[in-house]
Amino acid sequence: MTHYSPIQNWPIRLLSLLSISLAGFTWAHDGEQSLIPAEPGWQLGGALGVAYSDAEFPALPVSGVLGTGEMPHDGQGWRLEHGALNAGVRVNDWLGAHVGLGWHDHDEMHWESAWLQVEPHWQGQDLTIGIGRNNVPIGAVWQQAGHLDRFMLMPLVKQAFLGGDWIANGGQISWRGAIGHWESGISLSGWQQTEYPLGEESETFPILQLETRNDHWQINLFASRLTSTQRQSSALRTSAGHSHDSSSCAPIKNNVVCYAGDTALLGGSLVWQSPWPALSLRAAGAWRQESGILRSTTSEAAYESRSWGGWFEPRWQFTPQWEIAARYEWLHGDNELRGFSATLLSQQALLSPNDGGERFSLMLGWRPHRSTLIALEAGQEQSNTRDNRYLAIRASWQWSNLLHSQW
């Protein structure tokens, strides 16, 4: 962990980072388009994000909340945030598909999507049926956070509850239509995965998602119930901090804590576009309740937990090319362990001391082109007596229509 001198030195650091980094980056951000073309044809897209940070391990596990327990690789210096390639095709007005590959700084390339989508026009209803591999539907605010968005780090609650971007194999049916002055939708889906927040030999889990929006508001809710038998977590394990690989608890390894039990998950998000087009607000939160067994190589205990967290993010686009945004995050938990060596197990799982965590980040973004974002960011994390500050400059590019054609 790196500690810095008082805040008055930050402008000097920011200027030095900016002078090093502005030459040569013109990557973009255009993530609003669908991966499947609107008209029959095909399209190819890609995304790339890079970042420079002056802090070692700018994001560490939060004590008091059971998460992945993964210690990220050193984030100091230059690193690849995320890279992706995707292809989409629409055969006709009711059938389409898309596939996507992704990679991160220390990860191997992996499949992020392989999705077949049917849009039946049944009695005038707007229905969508999909099957394959895709992002679990929890709303755009949750899905975009920490994924080539305005801030470098994954929100604390998203990292702890979901392990980062939530990608799984499954199927989904959804409906969308107008209810009064609100455009609303509902989706029901079932998914399978062997990665966090589940584990090997986990059952299929459902997701219910509700969404409604008008000209100024967008509200999203999601709920799920997960059953895990071998979910791996540890405060002492070293990993990339963002992985789509399986975790195994059979057998339990040294410095690994395994969870078996049920998880109830409820989350939501809110977007408000103010009457002044330059000002908008995003907020998101989640609540998790778990009941089961925690085990390590030395102890076992009955485990009951309630944890909650979220973030609050105002944005101000004060010119067509310049914007400023702030994000405040929090994550806290309330845990009870009963059994042999429960105190030791609590320490191994980073549940003790139970301090929770907070983070405040501020970014200044420049868009020389609609599809280009260069951002300067400063943040501070507080958890488990840590006061970790970081500075970063980022450049990201995302475009779904690099190449396209219609038939």
Coordinates of C-alpha atoms in Angstrom, one line a residue:
M1 CA 0.0 0.0 0.0
T2 CA 1.2 3.5 -0.9
H3 CA 0.6 6.5 1.3
Y4 CA 1.0 10.0 0.0
S5 CA 1.7 13.4 1.4
P6 CA -1.1 15.9 1.9
I7 CA -3.7 16.6 -0.8
Q8 CA -2.0 19.9 -1.8
N9 CA 0.6 17.8 -3.8
W10 CA -2.1 16.2 -6.0
P11 CA -2.3 18.9 -8.6
I12 CA 1.5 18.5 -9.3
R13 CA 1.0 14.7 -9.7
L14 CA -2.0 15.2 -11.9
L15 CA -0.1 17.5 -14.2
S16 CA 2.9 15.2 -14.4
L17 CA 0.6 12.2 -15.3
L18 CA -1.2 14.3 -17.9
S19 CA 2.0 15.5 -19.6
I20 CA 3.3 11.9 -19.8
S21 CA 0.1 10.5 -21.2
L22 CA -1.8 12.8 -23.5
A23 CA 0.3 12.1 -26.6
G24 CA -0.9 9.2 -28.6
F25 CA -4.3 8.1 -27.2
T26 CA -7.5 8.5 -29.1
W27 CA -9.6 5.6 -27.9
A28 CA -13.3 6.1 -27.6
H29 CA -16.5 5.4 -25.6
D30 CA -19.6 4.6 -27.5
G31 CA -21.3 1.8 -25.5
E32 CA -24.9 2.8 -26.1
Q33 CA -25.4 0.8 -29.3
S34 CA -26.7 -2.8 -29.4
L35 CA -24.3 -5.7 -30.3
I36 CA -27.0 -6.9 -32.8
P37 CA -27.6 -4.6 -35.8
A38 CA -31.0 -3.0 -35.9
E39 CA -31.4 -3.9 -39.6
P40 CA -30.6 -7.3 -41.3
G41 CA -26.8 -7.4 -41.8
W42 CA -23.6 -7.7 -39.8
Q43 CA -21.3 -5.5 -37.7
L44 CA -17.9 -5.8 -36.1
G45 CA -16.9 -3.8 -33.0
G46 CA -14.2 -3.5 -30.5
A47 CA -13.1 -1.8 -27.3
L48 CA -9.9 -0.9 -25.6
G49 CA -9.1 0.8 -22.3
V50 CA -5.7 1.6 -20.8
A51 CA -4.8 3.3 -17.5
Y52 CA -1.8 4.6 -15.6
S53 CA -2.0 4.7 -11.8
D54 CA 0.6 5.9 -9.3
A55 CA -0.7 3.6 -6.5
E56 CA 0.2 0.1 -5.7
F57 CA -2.9 -2.1 -5.4
P58 CA -5.4 0.7 -5.7
A59 CA -8.3 -1.6 -4.8
L60 CA -8.0 -4.0 -1.9
P61 CA -10.6 -6.4 -0.3
V62 CA -12.9 -4.7 2.2
S63 CA -12.9 -6.1 5.7
G64 CA -16.2 -7.2 7.2
V65 CA -17.8 -8.4 3.9
L66 CA -17.2 -11.8 2.5
G67 CA -16.0 -11.4 -1.1
T68 CA -13.6 -13.0 -3.5
G69 CA -10.7 -12.3 -1.1
E70 CA -8.4 -11.9 -4.1
M71 CA -5.4 -9.7 -3.8
P72 CA -5.1 -7.9 -7.2
H73 CA -1.9 -7.6 -9.1
D74 CA 0.1 -4.5 -8.6
G75 CA -1.9 -1.8 -10.4
Q76 CA 1.0 0.7 -10.4
G77 CA 2.1 2.0 -13.8
W78 CA 0.6 1.3 -17.2
R79 CA -1.9 -1.6 -17.6
L80 CA -4.6 -2.8 -19.9
E81 CA -8.0 -2.2 -18.3
H82 CA -10.0 -4.2 -20.8
G83 CA -10.0 -5.2 -24.4
A84 CA -12.8 -6.7 -26.4
L85 CA -13.8 -7.8 -29.9
N86 CA -17.4 -8.5 -30.8
A87 CA -19.4 -9.4 -33.9
G88 CA -23.2 -9.2 -34.4
V89 CA -25.5 -10.4 -37.1
R90 CA -29.2 -9.9 -37.8
V91 CA -30.7 -12.5 -40.2
N92 CA -34.2 -10.9 -40.4
D93 CA -36.6 -8.9 -38.3
W94 CA -36.9 -11.6 -35.6
L95 CA -33.5 -13.5 -35.4
G96 CA -30.0 -12.2 -34.5
A97 CA -26.9 -13.2 -32.6
H98 CA -23.6 -11.8 -31.3
V99 CA -20.3 -13.2 -30.0
G100 CA -17.6 -11.4 -28.0
L101 CA -14.1 -12.0 -26.8
G102 CA -12.4 -10.1 -24.0
W103 CA -9.2 -9.9 -22.1
H104 CA -7.7 -8.0 -19.1
D105 CA -4.3 -7.1 -18.0
H106 CA -3.2 -10.4 -16.5
D107 CA -6.0 -12.7 -17.8
E108 CA -6.1 -15.0 -20.8
M109 CA -8.6 -14.2 -23.6
H110 CA -12.1 -15.5 -22.7
W111 CA -15.6 -15.6 -24.2
E112 CA -17.7 -12.8 -22.9
S113 CA -20.7 -13.6 -25.1
A114 CA -22.1 -16.1 -27.5
W115 CA -25.8 -15.2 -27.7
L116 CA -28.7 -16.2 -29.9
Q117 CA -31.7 -13.9 -29.8
V118 CA -35.2 -14.3 -31.1
E119 CA -37.7 -11.5 -31.2
P120 CA -41.2 -13.0 -32.0
H121 CA -43.9 -10.5 -33.0
W122 CA -46.7 -12.2 -31.1
Q123 CA -50.0 -10.3 -31.0
G124 CA -48.1 -7.0 -31.2
Q125 CA -46.1 -7.6 -28.0
D126 CA -42.4 -6.7 -27.8
L127 CA -40.9 -10.0 -26.7
T128 CA -37.3 -11.1 -26.7
I129 CA -36.0 -14.6 -26.1
G130 CA -32.3 -15.3 -25.8
I131 CA -30.0 -18.2 -25.0
G132 CA -26.2 -18.7 -24.7
R133 CA -23.5 -16.8 -22.8
N134 CA -24.0 -13.2 -21.9
N135 CA -24.0 -10.6 -19.1
V136 CA -26.5 -11.4 -16.4
P137 CA -29.3 -8.8 -16.7
I138 CA -29.0 -6.5 -13.7
G139 CA -29.4 -3.2 -15.4
A140 CA -27.2 -0.8 -17.4
V141 CA -25.9 1.1 -14.4
W142 CA -24.6 -2.1 -12.7
Q143 CA -23.3 -3.7 -15.9
Q144 CA -21.4 -0.6 -17.1
A145 CA -19.8 0.3 -13.8
G146 CA -16.1 -0.5 -13.8
H147 CA -16.3 -1.6 -17.4
L148 CA -14.8 1.1 -19.5
D149 CA -16.9 3.7 -17.8
R150 CA -15.9 7.1 -16.3
F151 CA -14.1 5.6 -13.4
M152 CA -11.2 3.2 -13.3
L153 CA -12.1 0.9 -10.4
M154 CA -14.9 -1.6 -10.0
P155 CA -17.4 -0.3 -7.4
L156 CA -16.7 -1.9 -4.0
V157 CA -20.2 -3.6 -3.8
K158 CA -20.0 -5.0 -7.3
Q159 CA -16.5 -6.5 -6.7
A160 CA -17.6 -8.0 -3.4
F161 CA -21.0 -9.3 -4.3
L162 CA -20.4 -10.3 -7.9
G163 CA -16.7 -10.6 -8.4
G164 CA -16.7 -7.9 -11.1
D165 CA -18.6 -8.2 -14.4
W166 CA -21.3 -10.9 -14.0
I167 CA -21.1 -13.2 -17.1
A168 CA -22.8 -16.6 -17.2
N169 CA -24.5 -19.2 -19.5
G170 CA -28.3 -19.3 -19.6
G171 CA -31.5 -18.2 -21.1
Q172 CA -33.8 -15.2 -20.8
I173 CA -37.3 -14.0 -21.8
S174 CA -38.2 -10.4 -21.6
W175 CA -41.1 -8.1 -22.4
R176 CA -41.1 -4.4 -23.0
G177 CA -44.0 -2.0 -23.5
A178 CA -45.5 1.4 -22.6
I179 CA -47.4 1.8 -19.3
G180 CA -48.9 5.3 -19.4
H181 CA -46.0 7.8 -19.9
W182 CA -43.4 5.2 -18.8
E183 CA -41.6 2.7 -21.0
S184 CA -41.3 -0.5 -18.9
G185 CA -39.9 -3.9 -19.1
I186 CA -39.7 -7.2 -17.2
S187 CA -37.3 -10.1 -17.8
L188 CA -37.0 -13.6 -16.2
S189 CA -33.9 -15.6 -16.8
G190 CA -32.0 -18.7 -15.5
W191 CA -28.2 -19.0 -15.4
Q192 CA -25.4 -21.4 -14.7
Q193 CA -21.8 -20.7 -13.8
T194 CA -18.9 -22.2 -11.8
E195 CA -17.2 -18.8 -11.1
Y196 CA -17.7 -16.4 -8.3
P197 CA -20.3 -15.5 -6.9
L198 CA -21.0 -19.2 -7.1
G199 CA -18.7 -22.2 -7.5
E200 CA -18.3 -25.6 -8.9
E201 CA -21.4 -27.9 -8.6
S202 CA -23.7 -24.9 -8.2
E203 CA -27.3 -25.0 -9.1
T204 CA -29.1 -22.9 -11.8
F205 CA -30.0 -19.5 -10.4
P206 CA -32.9 -17.2 -11.4
I207 CA -32.8 -13.5 -12.1
L208 CA -35.9 -11.3 -12.1
Q209 CA -35.4 -7.8 -13.5
L210 CA -37.8 -4.9 -13.6
E211 CA -37.2 -1.6 -15.4
T212 CA -39.1 1.6 -16.1
R213 CA -38.1 4.9 -17.6
N214 CA -39.4 8.2 -19.0
D215 CA -37.7 11.4 -20.2
H216 CA -36.1 12.1 -16.8
W217 CA -36.0 8.9 -14.8
Q218 CA -34.7 5.3 -15.3
I219 CA -35.4 2.9 -12.4
N220 CA -34.1 -0.7 -12.4
L221 CA -34.6 -3.5 -9.8
F222 CA -33.2 -7.1 -9.8
A223 CA -33.5 -10.0 -7.4
S224 CA -31.9 -13.5 -7.3
R225 CA -31.4 -16.5 -5.0
L226 CA -28.1 -18.4 -5.3
T227 CA -27.1 -21.7 -3.9
S228 CA -23.4 -22.5 -3.6
T229 CA -21.6 -25.6 -2.4
Q230 CA -18.0 -24.6 -3.2
R231 CA -17.6 -20.9 -3.4
Q232 CA -14.0 -20.0 -2.8
S233 CA -13.0 -16.9 -0.9
S234 CA -9.8 -15.9 0.9
A235 CA -8.0 -12.9 2.4
L236 CA -4.7 -14.4 1.7
R237 CA -4.9 -15.7 -1.9
T238 CA -3.0 -13.9 -4.6
S239 CA -4.8 -13.5 -8.0
A240 CA -5.4 -11.2 -10.9
G241 CA -8.5 -9.7 -9.2
H242 CA -10.6 -10.1 -12.3
S243 CA -11.0 -13.6 -13.6
H244 CA -13.6 -15.7 -15.4
D245 CA -11.9 -19.0 -14.4
S246 CA -13.4 -21.6 -12.1
S247 CA -12.6 -21.7 -8.4
S248 CA -12.4 -25.0 -6.6
C249 CA -12.9 -26.0 -2.9
A250 CA -12.5 -29.7 -3.4
P251 CA -10.2 -30.2 -1.5
I252 CA -9.9 -27.0 0.5
K253 CA -6.5 -25.4 0.0
N254 CA -4.3 -23.6 2.5
N255 CA -5.3 -19.9 3.0
V256 CA -8.7 -20.5 1.3
V257 CA -12.1 -20.2 2.9
C258 CA -15.0 -21.9 1.3
Y259 CA -18.7 -21.1 1.6
A260 CA -21.6 -23.5 1.2
G261 CA -25.2 -22.2 1.5
D262 CA -27.9 -19.9 0.2
T263 CA -27.5 -16.3 -0.9
A264 CA -30.4 -13.8 -1.4
L265 CA -29.5 -10.8 -3.5
L266 CA -31.5 -7.7 -4.1
G267 CA -30.3 -4.7 -6.0
G268 CA -31.4 -1.6 -7.9
S269 CA -30.3 1.5 -9.7
L270 CA -31.5 4.9 -10.5
V271 CA -30.7 7.5 -13.3
W272 CA -32.0 11.0 -13.2
Q273 CA -31.6 13.4 -16.0
S274 CA -32.2 16.9 -14.6
P275 CA -34.1 19.6 -16.5
W276 CA -30.7 21.0 -17.2
P277 CA -29.2 18.7 -19.8
A278 CA -25.7 19.1 -18.5
L279 CA -26.5 17.7 -15.1
S280 CA -27.4 14.0 -14.3
L281 CA -27.3 11.6 -11.4
R282 CA -26.7 7.9 -11.0
A283 CA -27.1 5.8 -7.9
A284 CA -27.0 2.1 -7.3
G285 CA -27.2 -0.3 -4.3
A286 CA -27.6 -3.9 -3.3
W287 CA -28.4 -6.0 -0.2
R288 CA -27.2 -9.5 0.3
Q289 CA -28.2 -12.1 3.0
E290 CA -26.3 -15.4 3.4
S291 CA -26.9 -18.4 5.5
G292 CA -24.6 -21.5 5.4
I293 CA -21.3 -22.9 6.4
L294 CA -17.8 -21.4 6.2
R295 CA -14.8 -23.9 6.1
S296 CA -11.1 -23.7 6.0
T297 CA -8.3 -26.3 6.5
T298 CA -8.3 -25.5 10.2
S299 CA -11.9 -24.7 11.2
E300 CA -15.6 -24.7 10.3
A301 CA -18.5 -22.5 11.5
A302 CA -22.1 -21.8 10.9
Y303 CA -22.3 -18.4 9.0
E304 CA -25.0 -15.8 8.9
S305 CA -24.5 -12.5 7.2
R306 CA -26.2 -9.4 6.0
S307 CA -24.2 -7.0 3.9
W308 CA -25.1 -3.9 1.9
G309 CA -23.4 -1.3 -0.3
G310 CA -23.8 1.1 -3.2
W311 CA -22.6 4.2 -4.9
F312 CA -23.8 7.7 -5.7
E313 CA -22.5 9.5 -8.9
P314 CA -23.4 13.0 -10.0
R315 CA -22.2 14.2 -13.4
W316 CA -21.8 17.6 -14.9
Q317 CA -21.0 18.1 -18.6
F318 CA -20.1 21.8 -18.5
T319 CA -19.2 22.0 -22.2
P320 CA -19.9 19.6 -25.1
Q321 CA -16.4 18.2 -24.8
W322 CA -15.7 18.4 -21.0
E323 CA -17.3 16.8 -18.1
I324 CA -16.7 16.3 -14.4
A325 CA -18.1 13.5 -12.2
A326 CA -17.8 12.3 -8.6
R327 CA -18.5 8.9 -7.1
Y328 CA -19.0 8.1 -3.4
E329 CA -19.1 4.3 -2.5
W330 CA -19.8 2.4 0.6
L331 CA -19.8 -1.3 1.7
H332 CA -20.7 -2.7 5.1
G333 CA -21.6 -6.0 6.7
D334 CA -23.0 -7.7 9.8
N335 CA -21.7 -11.2 10.4
E336 CA -22.2 -14.0 12.9
L337 CA -20.1 -17.2 13.1
R338 CA -20.7 -20.1 15.5
G339 CA -18.4 -23.1 15.7
F340 CA -14.9 -24.4 16.3
S341 CA -12.3 -21.7 15.9
A342 CA -14.9 -19.2 14.7
T343 CA -12.6 -16.3 15.6
L344 CA -9.7 -17.6 13.6
L345 CA -12.1 -18.3 10.7
S346 CA -13.4 -14.8 10.8
Q347 CA -9.9 -13.4 10.5
Q348 CA -9.1 -15.8 7.6
A349 CA -12.2 -14.7 5.7
L350 CA -11.4 -11.0 6.4
L351 CA -14.6 -10.6 8.4
S352 CA -12.7 -9.4 11.4
P353 CA -12.1 -6.6 12.0
N354 CA -15.5 -5.5 10.7
D355 CA -14.7 -2.0 9.4
G356 CA -16.4 -1.9 6.1
G357 CA -15.1 0.4 3.4
E358 CA -15.6 3.7 1.6
R359 CA -14.2 5.2 -1.5
F360 CA -14.5 8.7 -3.0
S361 CA -13.4 9.4 -6.6
L362 CA -13.3 12.5 -8.8
M363 CA -12.8 12.5 -12.5
L364 CA -12.3 15.1 -15.2
G365 CA -13.1 13.9 -18.7
W366 CA -12.4 15.3 -22.2
R367 CA -14.1 14.1 -25.3
P368 CA -12.3 15.5 -28.4
H369 CA -14.6 13.3 -30.4
R370 CA -18.0 11.7 -29.6
S371 CA -16.2 8.4 -29.5
T372 CA -13.2 9.4 -27.5
L373 CA -12.7 9.7 -23.7
I374 CA -9.5 10.8 -21.9
A375 CA -10.0 11.0 -18.2
L376 CA -8.0 12.2 -15.2
E377 CA -9.0 10.6 -11.9
A378 CA -8.1 10.9 -8.2
G379 CA -9.5 8.8 -5.4
Q380 CA -9.2 7.8 -1.8
E381 CA -10.1 4.4 -0.2
Q382 CA -10.7 3.9 3.5
S383 CA -11.0 0.4 5.0
N384 CA -9.4 -1.6 7.9
T385 CA -7.4 1.4 9.0
R386 CA -6.1 1.9 5.5
D387 CA -6.1 5.4 3.9
N388 CA -5.2 4.5 0.3
R389 CA -5.0 7.4 -2.3
Y390 CA -4.5 7.0 -6.0
L391 CA -4.1 9.1 -9.1
A392 CA -4.7 7.8 -12.6
I393 CA -5.1 8.8 -16.2
R394 CA -7.2 6.7 -18.5
A395 CA -8.0 6.4 -22.2
S396 CA -10.8 4.2 -23.4
W397 CA -12.4 3.4 -26.8
Q398 CA -15.5 1.5 -27.5
W399 CA -17.4 1.3 -30.8
S400 CA -19.8 -1.3 -32.0
N401 CA -19.7 -0.2 -35.7
L402 CA -16.1 -0.5 -36.8
L403 CA -17.2 -2.4 -39.8
H404 CA -20.8 -3.1 -40.9
S405 CA -22.9 -4.0 -43.9
Q406 CA -26.6 -4.6 -44.6
W407 CA -28.3 -7.1 -46.9

